[in-house]
Short mmCIF file of C-alpha atoms and ligand atoms in Angstrom, two decimals:
data_model
loop_
_atom_site.label_atom_id
_atom_site.label_comp_id
_atom_site.label_asym_id
_atom_site.label_seq_id
_atom_site.Cartn_x
_atom_site.Cartn_y
_atom_site.Cartn_z
CA MET U 1 23.48 -20.08 5.64
CA LYS U 2 25.30 -19.57 2.54
CA TYR U 3 23.74 -19.42 -1.09
CA ARG U 4 24.73 -21.25 -4.23
CA SER U 5 23.43 -21.09 -7.81
CA THR U 6 21.28 -23.67 -9.52
CA ARG U 7 24.02 -23.91 -12.30
CA GLY U 8 26.99 -24.46 -10.06
CA GLY U 9 28.97 -21.44 -10.97
CA MET U 10 28.87 -19.02 -7.90
CA ALA U 11 31.11 -18.95 -4.88
CA PRO U 12 29.14 -19.25 -1.67
CA LEU U 13 27.58 -15.82 -0.52
CA GLU U 14 25.68 -14.57 2.37
CA PHE U 15 21.91 -13.46 2.10
CA SER U 16 23.01 -9.68 2.02
CA ASP U 17 25.26 -10.39 -0.91
CA ILE U 18 22.54 -12.02 -3.05
CA LEU U 19 19.77 -9.47 -1.80
CA LEU U 20 20.27 -6.89 -4.28
CA GLU U 21 21.10 -9.16 -7.26
CA GLY U 22 18.86 -10.61 -10.03
CA LEU U 23 20.50 -13.74 -11.68
CA ALA U 24 23.80 -15.44 -10.26
CA PRO U 25 26.86 -14.75 -12.38
CA ASP U 26 26.43 -18.02 -14.28
CA GLY U 27 22.89 -17.18 -15.36
CA GLY U 28 21.39 -19.43 -12.63
CA LEU U 29 19.25 -18.64 -9.55
CA ALA U 30 20.33 -18.41 -5.92
CA LEU U 31 19.41 -21.21 -3.39
CA PRO U 32 20.44 -22.27 0.07
CA GLU U 33 23.41 -24.77 0.25
CA SER U 34 21.34 -26.91 2.37
CA LEU U 35 17.68 -26.33 3.42
CA PRO U 36 16.86 -26.08 7.30
CA LYS U 37 14.82 -28.81 8.67
CA ILE U 38 11.96 -28.05 11.13
CA SER U 39 11.02 -30.70 13.70
CA SER U 40 7.53 -31.09 14.82
CA GLU U 41 8.49 -29.97 18.43
CA THR U 42 9.59 -26.81 16.85
CA LEU U 43 6.49 -26.25 14.85
CA GLU U 44 4.23 -26.88 17.80
CA ALA U 45 6.29 -24.32 19.75
CA TRP U 46 5.58 -21.78 17.13
CA ARG U 47 1.76 -22.07 17.49
CA GLU U 48 1.47 -19.12 19.80
CA LEU U 49 3.57 -16.75 17.71
CA ASN U 50 2.04 -13.81 15.98
CA TYR U 51 2.79 -13.23 12.32
CA ALA U 52 5.80 -11.09 12.76
CA GLN U 53 7.33 -13.26 15.37
CA LEU U 54 6.75 -16.52 13.02
CA ALA U 55 8.53 -14.55 10.38
CA THR U 56 11.46 -13.82 12.45
CA GLU U 57 11.88 -17.43 13.28
CA VAL U 58 11.52 -18.77 9.72
CA LEU U 59 13.50 -15.89 8.08
CA GLY U 60 16.05 -16.23 10.73
CA LEU U 61 16.83 -19.68 9.26
CA PHE U 62 17.55 -18.09 5.85
CA ILE U 63 19.08 -14.90 7.01
CA THR U 64 22.10 -15.54 9.36
CA ASP U 65 24.18 -12.47 8.50
CA ILE U 66 21.58 -9.89 10.06
CA PRO U 67 21.67 -10.03 14.04
CA ARG U 68 18.18 -11.69 15.29
CA ALA U 69 17.24 -8.44 17.30
CA ASP U 70 17.58 -6.51 13.89
CA LEU U 71 15.58 -9.04 11.92
CA ALA U 72 12.76 -8.87 14.58
CA ARG U 73 12.59 -5.09 14.05
CA LEU U 74 12.27 -5.42 10.38
CA THR U 75 9.49 -8.13 10.47
CA ALA U 76 7.71 -6.06 13.16
CA ALA U 77 7.74 -2.95 10.89
CA ALA U 78 6.69 -5.08 7.70
CA TYR U 79 3.92 -7.13 9.27
CA ASN U 80 1.66 -4.91 11.54
CA ASN U 81 -1.79 -3.56 11.69
CA GLN U 82 -0.78 -0.32 10.12
CA VAL U 83 0.37 -1.96 7.06
CA PHE U 84 -2.14 -4.86 6.82
CA ASP U 85 -5.66 -4.19 7.58
CA THR U 86 -6.27 -7.21 9.90
CA PRO U 87 -4.39 -7.89 13.23
CA ASP U 88 -4.07 -11.46 11.90
CA ILE U 89 -2.10 -10.26 9.03
CA VAL U 90 -3.08 -13.31 7.12
CA PRO U 91 -6.62 -14.53 8.22
CA VAL U 92 -7.83 -17.99 7.28
CA LYS U 93 -11.23 -17.74 5.86
CA PRO U 94 -13.53 -20.83 5.77
CA LEU U 95 -15.39 -21.45 2.30
CA ASP U 96 -17.37 -24.43 1.82
CA ASN U 97 -16.78 -28.35 1.28
CA GLY U 98 -13.35 -28.47 3.15
CA LEU U 99 -11.82 -25.44 1.33
CA SER U 100 -10.59 -22.41 3.18
CA LEU U 101 -8.89 -19.32 1.66
CA LEU U 102 -5.46 -18.16 3.00
CA GLY U 103 -6.04 -14.49 3.06
CA LEU U 104 -2.80 -12.95 1.50
CA SER U 105 -4.28 -10.02 0.31
CA GLN U 106 -4.69 -7.80 3.28
CA GLY U 107 -1.78 -5.44 2.43
CA PRO U 108 -1.91 -1.94 0.83
CA THR U 109 -2.28 -3.14 -2.84
CA LEU U 110 -4.77 -5.92 -2.07
CA ALA U 111 -2.63 -8.73 -3.62
CA PHE U 112 -0.31 -11.46 -2.16
CA LYS U 113 2.86 -9.63 -3.67
CA ASP U 114 2.55 -7.25 -0.55
CA MET U 115 3.49 -10.20 1.74
CA ALA U 116 7.05 -10.54 0.32
CA MET U 117 7.46 -7.01 -0.91
CA GLN U 118 6.93 -5.27 2.53
CA PHE U 119 9.55 -7.31 4.11
CA LEU U 120 11.76 -6.54 1.02
CA GLY U 121 11.42 -2.77 1.70
CA GLN U 122 12.61 -3.08 5.27
CA VAL U 123 15.52 -5.34 4.47
CA PHE U 124 16.58 -3.17 1.50
CA GLU U 125 16.54 -0.11 3.55
CA TYR U 126 18.68 -1.82 6.35
CA VAL U 127 21.29 -3.51 4.05
CA LEU U 128 21.85 -0.27 2.06
CA ALA U 129 22.32 1.87 5.13
CA LYS U 130 24.81 -0.88 6.57
CA ARG U 131 26.79 -0.60 3.23
CA ASN U 132 26.25 3.24 2.99
CA SER U 133 25.00 2.61 -0.36
CA THR U 134 22.02 3.61 -2.67
CA LEU U 135 19.73 1.84 -5.04
CA ASN U 136 17.44 2.98 -7.80
CA ILE U 137 14.80 0.35 -8.67
CA LEU U 138 13.90 0.48 -12.42
CA GLY U 139 10.89 -1.64 -13.36
CA ALA U 140 7.97 -2.03 -15.81
CA THR U 141 4.53 -3.00 -14.56
CA SER U 142 1.10 -3.74 -16.01
CA GLY U 143 -0.21 -3.25 -12.53
CA ASP U 144 0.17 -5.65 -9.52
CA THR U 145 4.14 -6.06 -9.08
CA GLY U 146 4.76 -2.45 -9.72
CA SER U 147 2.48 -1.11 -7.38
CA ALA U 148 3.53 -3.79 -4.55
CA ALA U 149 7.15 -2.49 -4.91
CA GLU U 150 6.06 1.21 -4.72
CA TYR U 151 4.06 0.73 -1.43
CA ALA U 152 7.02 -1.20 -0.04
CA LEU U 153 9.66 1.25 -0.93
CA ARG U 154 7.80 4.57 -0.60
CA GLY U 155 9.68 6.76 1.90
CA LYS U 156 12.72 4.25 2.30
CA LYS U 157 16.17 5.96 2.66
CA GLY U 158 18.76 5.27 0.12
CA VAL U 159 16.19 3.75 -2.43
CA SER U 160 14.26 5.28 -5.34
CA VAL U 161 11.72 3.67 -7.68
CA PHE U 162 11.35 4.43 -11.45
CA MET U 163 8.38 2.37 -12.67
CA LEU U 164 7.17 2.46 -16.19
CA SER U 165 3.58 1.72 -16.96
CA PRO U 166 1.73 1.68 -20.01
CA HIS U 167 -0.13 4.89 -20.56
CA GLY U 168 -3.93 4.59 -20.67
CA ARG U 169 -3.61 0.94 -20.21
CA MET U 170 -4.34 0.08 -16.58
CA SER U 171 -7.58 0.05 -14.65
CA ASP U 172 -8.86 3.37 -12.84
CA PHE U 173 -8.11 1.51 -9.69
CA GLN U 174 -4.51 0.42 -10.49
CA ARG U 175 -3.87 4.12 -11.76
CA ALA U 176 -5.24 5.53 -8.68
CA GLN U 177 -3.33 3.06 -6.40
CA MET U 178 0.20 3.91 -7.96
CA TYR U 179 -0.18 7.44 -9.05
CA SER U 180 -1.69 8.81 -5.84
CA LEU U 181 1.81 8.02 -4.02
CA GLN U 182 3.28 11.57 -3.49
CA ASP U 183 6.65 10.16 -1.92
CA ASP U 184 9.77 12.07 -3.35
CA ASN U 185 11.46 8.66 -4.11
CA ILE U 186 8.53 7.13 -6.11
CA HIS U 187 8.74 8.03 -9.65
CA ASN U 188 5.72 6.87 -11.98
CA ILE U 189 6.35 7.08 -15.56
CA ALA U 190 3.41 6.42 -17.89
CA VAL U 191 4.88 5.68 -21.37
CA LYS U 192 2.85 6.08 -24.50
CA GLY U 193 3.13 2.56 -25.50
CA VAL U 194 2.07 -1.05 -24.28
CA PHE U 195 3.72 -3.05 -21.52
CA ASP U 196 6.05 -4.78 -23.73
CA GLU U 197 7.66 -1.51 -24.86
CA CYS U 198 7.95 -0.54 -21.29
CA GLN U 199 9.73 -3.58 -20.65
CA ASP U 200 12.01 -2.98 -23.63
CA ILE U 201 13.10 0.26 -22.24
CA VAL U 202 13.93 -1.20 -18.99
CA LYS U 203 15.85 -3.90 -20.57
CA SER U 204 17.97 -1.52 -22.70
CA LEU U 205 18.74 0.76 -19.89
CA ALA U 206 19.69 -2.15 -17.52
CA GLY U 207 21.69 -3.81 -20.31
CA ASP U 208 23.87 -0.64 -20.51
CA LEU U 209 26.32 -1.97 -17.93
CA ASP U 210 28.07 1.54 -17.68
CA PHE U 211 24.66 3.28 -16.98
CA LYS U 212 23.55 0.57 -14.78
CA SER U 213 26.43 0.92 -12.51
CA ARG U 214 26.88 4.56 -12.55
CA TYR U 215 23.19 5.05 -11.50
CA HIS U 216 23.00 1.88 -8.94
CA LEU U 217 20.16 0.37 -10.85
CA GLY U 218 18.41 -2.70 -9.45
CA ALA U 219 15.25 -4.60 -9.76
CA VAL U 220 12.78 -6.17 -7.53
CA ASN U 221 11.69 -9.01 -9.85
CA SER U 222 9.93 -12.36 -8.89
CA ILE U 223 13.44 -14.33 -8.79
CA ASN U 224 14.70 -12.13 -5.96
CA TRP U 225 15.55 -14.85 -3.22
CA ALA U 226 14.38 -12.49 -0.46
CA ARG U 227 10.84 -12.57 -1.89
CA ILE U 228 10.74 -16.40 -2.25
CA ALA U 229 12.09 -16.65 1.60
CA ALA U 230 9.40 -14.33 2.83
CA GLN U 231 6.70 -16.29 1.21
CA VAL U 232 7.68 -19.40 2.94
CA VAL U 233 6.49 -17.91 6.25
CA TYR U 234 2.76 -17.93 5.22
CA TYR U 235 2.79 -21.68 4.42
CA PHE U 236 3.86 -22.38 8.16
CA TRP U 237 1.27 -19.94 9.19
CA GLY U 238 -1.56 -21.49 7.22
CA TRP U 239 -0.61 -25.01 8.55
CA LEU U 240 -0.50 -23.71 12.16
CA ARG U 241 -4.00 -22.11 11.86
CA ALA U 242 -5.47 -25.05 10.07
CA THR U 243 -4.20 -27.84 12.32
CA THR U 244 -4.34 -28.54 15.97
CA GLY U 245 -1.56 -31.10 16.61
CA PRO U 246 1.70 -32.67 15.34
CA GLY U 247 1.78 -34.41 12.12
CA GLN U 248 -1.56 -33.44 10.63
CA GLN U 249 -1.55 -32.85 7.03
CA VAL U 250 -2.69 -29.72 4.84
CA SER U 251 -2.86 -29.23 1.10
CA PHE U 252 -2.40 -25.82 -0.38
CA ALA U 253 -3.79 -24.62 -4.02
CA VAL U 254 -1.81 -21.89 -5.59
CA PRO U 255 -2.91 -19.68 -8.58
CA SER U 256 0.50 -19.75 -10.41
CA GLY U 257 2.25 -17.56 -12.96
CA ASN U 258 6.09 -17.34 -12.37
CA PHE U 259 6.13 -20.31 -10.09
CA GLY U 260 7.27 -17.96 -7.21
CA ASN U 261 4.48 -18.51 -4.85
CA ILE U 262 4.23 -22.19 -5.14
CA LEU U 263 7.98 -22.50 -5.02
CA SER U 264 7.95 -21.29 -1.49
CA GLY U 265 5.32 -23.87 -0.63
CA HIS U 266 7.68 -26.48 -2.01
CA LEU U 267 10.48 -25.20 0.02
CA ALA U 268 8.37 -25.28 3.17
CA ARG U 269 7.38 -28.93 2.47
CA GLU U 270 11.08 -29.76 2.02
CA MET U 271 11.85 -28.28 5.34
CA GLY U 272 9.50 -30.79 6.85
CA LEU U 273 6.13 -28.90 7.09
CA PRO U 274 3.31 -31.64 6.73
CA VAL U 275 2.11 -30.65 3.35
CA ARG U 276 0.04 -33.35 1.69
CA ARG U 277 -0.38 -31.76 -1.85
CA LEU U 278 0.77 -28.64 -3.72
CA VAL U 279 -2.03 -28.06 -6.17
CA LEU U 280 -0.80 -25.89 -8.93
CA ALA U 281 -3.50 -23.85 -10.80
CA THR U 282 -2.81 -22.12 -14.20
CA ASN U 283 -5.40 -20.10 -16.55
CA GLU U 284 -5.34 -20.69 -20.29
CA ASN U 285 -1.46 -20.20 -20.13
CA ASN U 286 -0.95 -23.66 -18.92
CA VAL U 287 2.90 -24.19 -19.48
CA LEU U 288 3.31 -25.42 -15.85
CA GLU U 289 0.14 -27.62 -15.98
CA GLU U 290 1.48 -29.23 -19.21
CA PHE U 291 4.80 -29.94 -17.55
CA PHE U 292 3.19 -31.56 -14.45
CA ARG U 293 0.91 -33.70 -16.86
CA THR U 294 3.57 -34.58 -19.39
CA GLY U 295 7.20 -34.04 -18.00
CA ILE U 296 7.87 -31.60 -20.84
CA TYR U 297 8.60 -27.96 -20.19
CA ARG U 298 7.85 -25.98 -23.26
CA PRO U 299 7.60 -22.09 -22.68
CA ARG U 300 5.65 -20.04 -25.18
CA SER U 301 6.53 -16.72 -27.01
CA ALA U 302 4.72 -13.51 -25.96
CA ALA U 303 2.65 -13.88 -29.12
CA GLN U 304 1.32 -17.42 -27.89
CA THR U 305 0.57 -16.12 -24.36
CA HIS U 306 -3.28 -15.15 -24.13
CA ALA U 307 -4.55 -12.07 -22.30
CA THR U 308 -6.92 -13.56 -19.80
CA SER U 309 -9.25 -12.33 -17.04
CA SER U 310 -6.60 -13.67 -14.37
CA PRO U 311 -3.98 -11.35 -15.74
CA SER U 312 -1.35 -11.90 -13.42
CA MET U 313 -1.02 -15.54 -14.39
CA ASP U 314 -0.44 -14.64 -17.91
CA ILE U 315 3.05 -15.78 -18.34
CA SER U 316 4.92 -17.37 -21.07
CA ARG U 317 7.98 -18.53 -19.19
CA ALA U 318 7.97 -19.28 -15.62
CA SER U 319 11.13 -17.57 -14.20
CA ASN U 320 11.29 -19.45 -10.74
CA PHE U 321 10.76 -22.86 -12.23
CA GLU U 322 14.64 -23.49 -12.50
CA ARG U 323 14.76 -23.72 -8.62
CA PHE U 324 12.33 -26.71 -8.48
CA VAL U 325 13.86 -28.34 -11.47
CA PHE U 326 17.20 -28.24 -9.44
CA ASP U 327 15.68 -30.37 -6.73
CA LEU U 328 13.86 -32.59 -9.30
CA VAL U 329 17.20 -33.66 -10.82
CA GLY U 330 18.75 -34.40 -7.48
CA GLN U 331 20.49 -30.83 -7.06
CA ASP U 332 22.73 -31.75 -10.17
CA ALA U 333 23.72 -28.19 -11.05
CA ALA U 334 25.50 -29.50 -14.21
CA ARG U 335 22.25 -31.16 -15.33
CA VAL U 336 20.40 -27.89 -14.68
CA ALA U 337 23.00 -25.84 -16.80
CA GLN U 338 22.50 -28.53 -19.57
CA LEU U 339 18.64 -28.44 -19.48
CA TRP U 340 18.70 -24.45 -19.83
CA GLN U 341 21.05 -24.73 -22.60
CA GLN U 342 18.86 -27.24 -24.44
CA LEU U 343 16.11 -24.94 -23.72
CA SER U 344 17.57 -21.98 -25.45
CA GLN U 345 18.41 -24.17 -28.44
CA SER U 346 15.41 -26.12 -29.05
CA GLY U 347 12.82 -24.21 -26.95
CA GLU U 348 11.96 -27.21 -24.59
CA PHE U 349 13.24 -29.84 -22.37
CA ASP U 350 11.88 -33.36 -21.29
CA LEU U 351 11.82 -34.60 -17.80
CA SER U 352 9.15 -37.20 -18.46
CA GLY U 353 11.38 -39.80 -16.95
CA LEU U 354 10.80 -38.14 -13.58
CA LYS U 355 7.07 -38.00 -13.84
CA SER U 356 6.55 -40.59 -11.24
CA GLN U 357 8.23 -38.31 -8.64
CA PHE U 358 6.14 -35.19 -9.22
CA GLU U 359 3.29 -36.26 -7.02
CA ALA U 360 4.64 -39.28 -5.07
CA ARG U 361 7.75 -37.46 -4.01
CA TYR U 362 7.01 -33.65 -4.15
CA GLY U 363 3.30 -33.58 -3.77
CA PHE U 364 2.61 -31.62 -6.91
CA VAL U 365 -0.48 -31.97 -8.88
CA ALA U 366 -1.89 -29.44 -11.38
CA GLY U 367 -4.95 -28.23 -13.50
CA VAL U 368 -6.11 -25.64 -15.71
CA SER U 369 -9.15 -23.08 -15.20
CA THR U 370 -10.63 -21.21 -18.07
CA HIS U 371 -12.54 -17.80 -18.16
CA ALA U 372 -15.77 -19.80 -18.17
CA ASP U 373 -14.40 -21.63 -15.11
CA ARG U 374 -13.54 -18.46 -13.41
CA LEU U 375 -16.87 -17.03 -13.88
CA ALA U 376 -18.74 -20.23 -12.79
CA THR U 377 -16.48 -20.39 -9.66
CA ILE U 378 -16.99 -16.88 -8.71
CA ARG U 379 -20.62 -17.31 -9.03
CA SER U 380 -20.92 -20.59 -7.21
CA VAL U 381 -18.75 -19.68 -4.28
CA HIS U 382 -20.75 -16.22 -4.09
CA ALA U 383 -24.11 -18.17 -4.18
CA ALA U 384 -23.04 -20.76 -1.49
CA THR U 385 -21.29 -18.62 0.88
CA GLY U 386 -21.83 -14.93 0.04
CA VAL U 387 -18.04 -14.39 -0.47
CA ILE U 388 -16.68 -12.76 -3.64
CA ILE U 389 -13.49 -14.06 -4.73
CA ASP U 390 -11.11 -12.72 -7.30
CA PRO U 391 -10.49 -14.20 -10.70
CA HIS U 392 -6.96 -15.72 -9.65
CA THR U 393 -8.15 -17.09 -6.50
CA ALA U 394 -11.03 -18.62 -8.48
CA ASP U 395 -8.59 -20.44 -10.71
CA GLY U 396 -7.25 -21.83 -7.31
CA VAL U 397 -10.62 -22.97 -6.21
CA LYS U 398 -11.58 -24.46 -9.52
CA VAL U 399 -8.28 -26.56 -9.76
CA ALA U 400 -8.45 -27.37 -6.11
CA ARG U 401 -11.81 -28.90 -5.91
CA PRO U 402 -11.20 -32.43 -7.13
CA PHE U 403 -8.32 -32.75 -4.89
CA VAL U 404 -10.22 -32.08 -1.62
CA GLU U 405 -9.84 -35.08 0.78
CA ALA U 406 -11.88 -35.87 3.95
CA GLY U 407 -9.86 -34.72 7.01
CA ILE U 408 -7.38 -32.78 5.21
CA PRO U 409 -7.78 -28.88 4.92
CA MET U 410 -7.35 -27.55 1.54
CA LEU U 411 -5.98 -23.84 1.84
CA VAL U 412 -6.42 -21.94 -1.36
CA LEU U 413 -4.10 -18.97 -1.50
CA GLU U 414 -6.24 -15.73 -2.00
CA THR U 415 -3.66 -14.03 -4.13
CA ALA U 416 -5.82 -10.74 -4.73
CA LEU U 417 -9.07 -9.30 -3.63
CA PRO U 418 -11.98 -8.97 -6.10
CA ALA U 419 -12.43 -5.07 -6.14
CA LYS U 420 -9.15 -5.01 -8.19
CA PHE U 421 -10.88 -6.94 -10.93
CA ASN U 422 -14.31 -5.73 -11.07
CA ASP U 423 -15.03 -6.20 -14.78
CA THR U 424 -14.75 -9.98 -14.32
CA ILE U 425 -16.71 -9.82 -11.04
CA VAL U 426 -19.61 -7.94 -12.54
CA GLU U 427 -19.50 -10.48 -15.48
CA ALA U 428 -19.98 -13.34 -12.93
CA ILE U 429 -22.42 -11.84 -10.55
CA GLY U 430 -23.82 -8.75 -11.88
CA GLN U 431 -22.45 -6.55 -9.14
CA PRO U 432 -19.00 -5.11 -8.22
CA ALA U 433 -17.11 -6.08 -5.06
CA GLN U 434 -16.47 -3.20 -2.78
CA PRO U 435 -13.05 -2.12 -2.08
CA PRO U 436 -11.89 -2.13 1.75
CA ALA U 437 -13.49 0.88 3.46
CA HIS U 438 -9.97 2.66 3.93
CA LEU U 439 -9.69 2.77 0.17
CA GLY U 440 -12.89 4.26 -0.53
CA HIS U 441 -11.42 7.75 -1.34
CA LEU U 442 -8.50 6.46 -3.46
CA GLY U 443 -10.01 7.75 -6.78
CA SER U 444 -10.23 11.43 -5.34
CA LEU U 445 -6.66 11.74 -4.46
CA PRO U 446 -4.38 13.72 -6.38
CA GLN U 447 -2.14 11.82 -8.80
CA LYS U 448 1.58 12.24 -9.42
CA VAL U 449 2.72 10.70 -12.84
CA GLU U 450 5.28 11.61 -15.44
CA ILE U 451 3.71 11.18 -19.08
CA MET U 452 6.45 10.50 -21.65
CA ASP U 453 6.78 9.34 -25.20
CA CYS U 454 7.97 5.84 -25.87
CA ASP U 455 11.64 6.75 -26.18
CA THR U 456 14.48 5.26 -24.17
CA ALA U 457 16.48 8.34 -24.37
CA LEU U 458 13.72 10.19 -22.58
CA VAL U 459 13.57 7.80 -19.69
CA ARG U 460 17.44 7.88 -19.44
CA ARG U 461 17.54 11.53 -19.20
CA TYR U 462 14.84 11.37 -16.45
CA ILE U 463 16.68 8.85 -14.48
CA GLU U 464 19.78 10.87 -14.54
CA GLN U 465 18.29 13.89 -13.33
CA HIS U 466 16.31 12.15 -10.39
CA ALA U 467 18.32 9.03 -9.30
CA LYS U 468 19.78 8.67 -5.86
CA VAL U 469 23.66 8.78 -6.41
C1 PLP F 1 1.78 -12.61 -9.11
C2 PLP F 1 0.49 -13.05 -9.02
C3 PLP F 1 0.10 -14.51 -9.15
C4 PLP F 1 1.06 -15.35 -9.57
O1 PLP F 1 2.25 -15.68 -8.57
P1 PLP F 1 3.61 -16.40 -9.19
O2 PLP F 1 4.50 -16.27 -7.86
O3 PLP F 1 4.11 -15.67 -10.21
O4 PLP F 1 3.44 -17.73 -9.53
C5 PLP F 1 -1.14 -14.98 -9.12
N1 PLP F 1 -2.17 -14.11 -8.73
C6 PLP F 1 -1.93 -12.82 -8.33
C7 PLP F 1 -3.11 -12.02 -8.15
C8 PLP F 1 -0.72 -12.41 -8.62
O5 PLP F 1 -0.49 -10.90 -8.54
#
């Protein structure tokens, strides 16, 4: 399996070669040269596999430059009952009226990003050791992604993490989760500023190419192909758990931000998984819903992006969307390059001519959920079932409801556990959700964090002193 760029300007590369990179050299995103197809016989044979074994099968299709036995070791280390707090890894939890939750949030940070990040941590360590190389991950986080990366990379050989977070602006739970990590290779830097200022420092340091190469700086952002590939696995898993025989269809509803999660669903469907619909849910930041309704893609500025009660979906620009558009325009890389050039010039592009394909060919439908919808959905699900769902998952449930069809299971991806977002839970049902028992002591653990003025030079000096070289 070799990889190419959505914009056509990259010589074919192996998985390990694109693993540590962000954008392709032409500014595009890496995709397989051709997508593997899965027959229904193969699917049926996968029913008896556990999660790690299924991950080996699915990831083995995308990763052909790592021996199968090694890959099996990596998936077993990523997906087990020490890391995830249920032996199933991803439980399917029936809700009501044909809906079930696909439980993607049983990992260490209680959100679905652990699913991909745990594998990424294993495969980074493996490839770096093979190449006798080191990597210093530099990132900024307002909560979720950064902590998932830290939990995945803690203690890994050859990798350090430098994670900037806005001082005093994360929840107690998020702070306790990140700053209680005591591993030598994890560096939490609380910057006296807002998230955007943290992000600016990261951009400035990563944009200094000399500094970047001297200190082997890397990132683990949402366009990383290994993350997308690892997420494909749970669509197969969800289908296998929700069906009993060949050809049965399942729909998935996905709380979406950067279009990473649902892109993996699209790939699974293109590989032949019998998926009826992919239901894309946005919050008030409905750039993607607008596209699937009108065919016009119009990203917004940071100033036009609302801070909502499903904060991990507050995006202005969907960084993975280009990979879907590549398929939509018939894998015409020149067309993709032209669309993104147009985007940079006029701030939008128009694919309304292809609108009839969105659902008919690709199964995509979309909807918006607002703060009032989230509260009402959390409340109604709790009243009907006793289950407390998190605000992002509630967006998924709200948008999924009108698309439920008799005889076709609707799996809503549970992208976080409610205890992470208790302000909204209390607002909805008047009581907080309990964190999993094994995290009850989190708040009392000692915290390790470097508090710094909002100054690029200070962060630069800290990295010079602490980076793995
Ligand atoms: C990251 C995240 C999302 C959005 O996922 P994308 O892959 O960016 O579309 C939704 N919910 C939660 C809880 C998240 O952390």
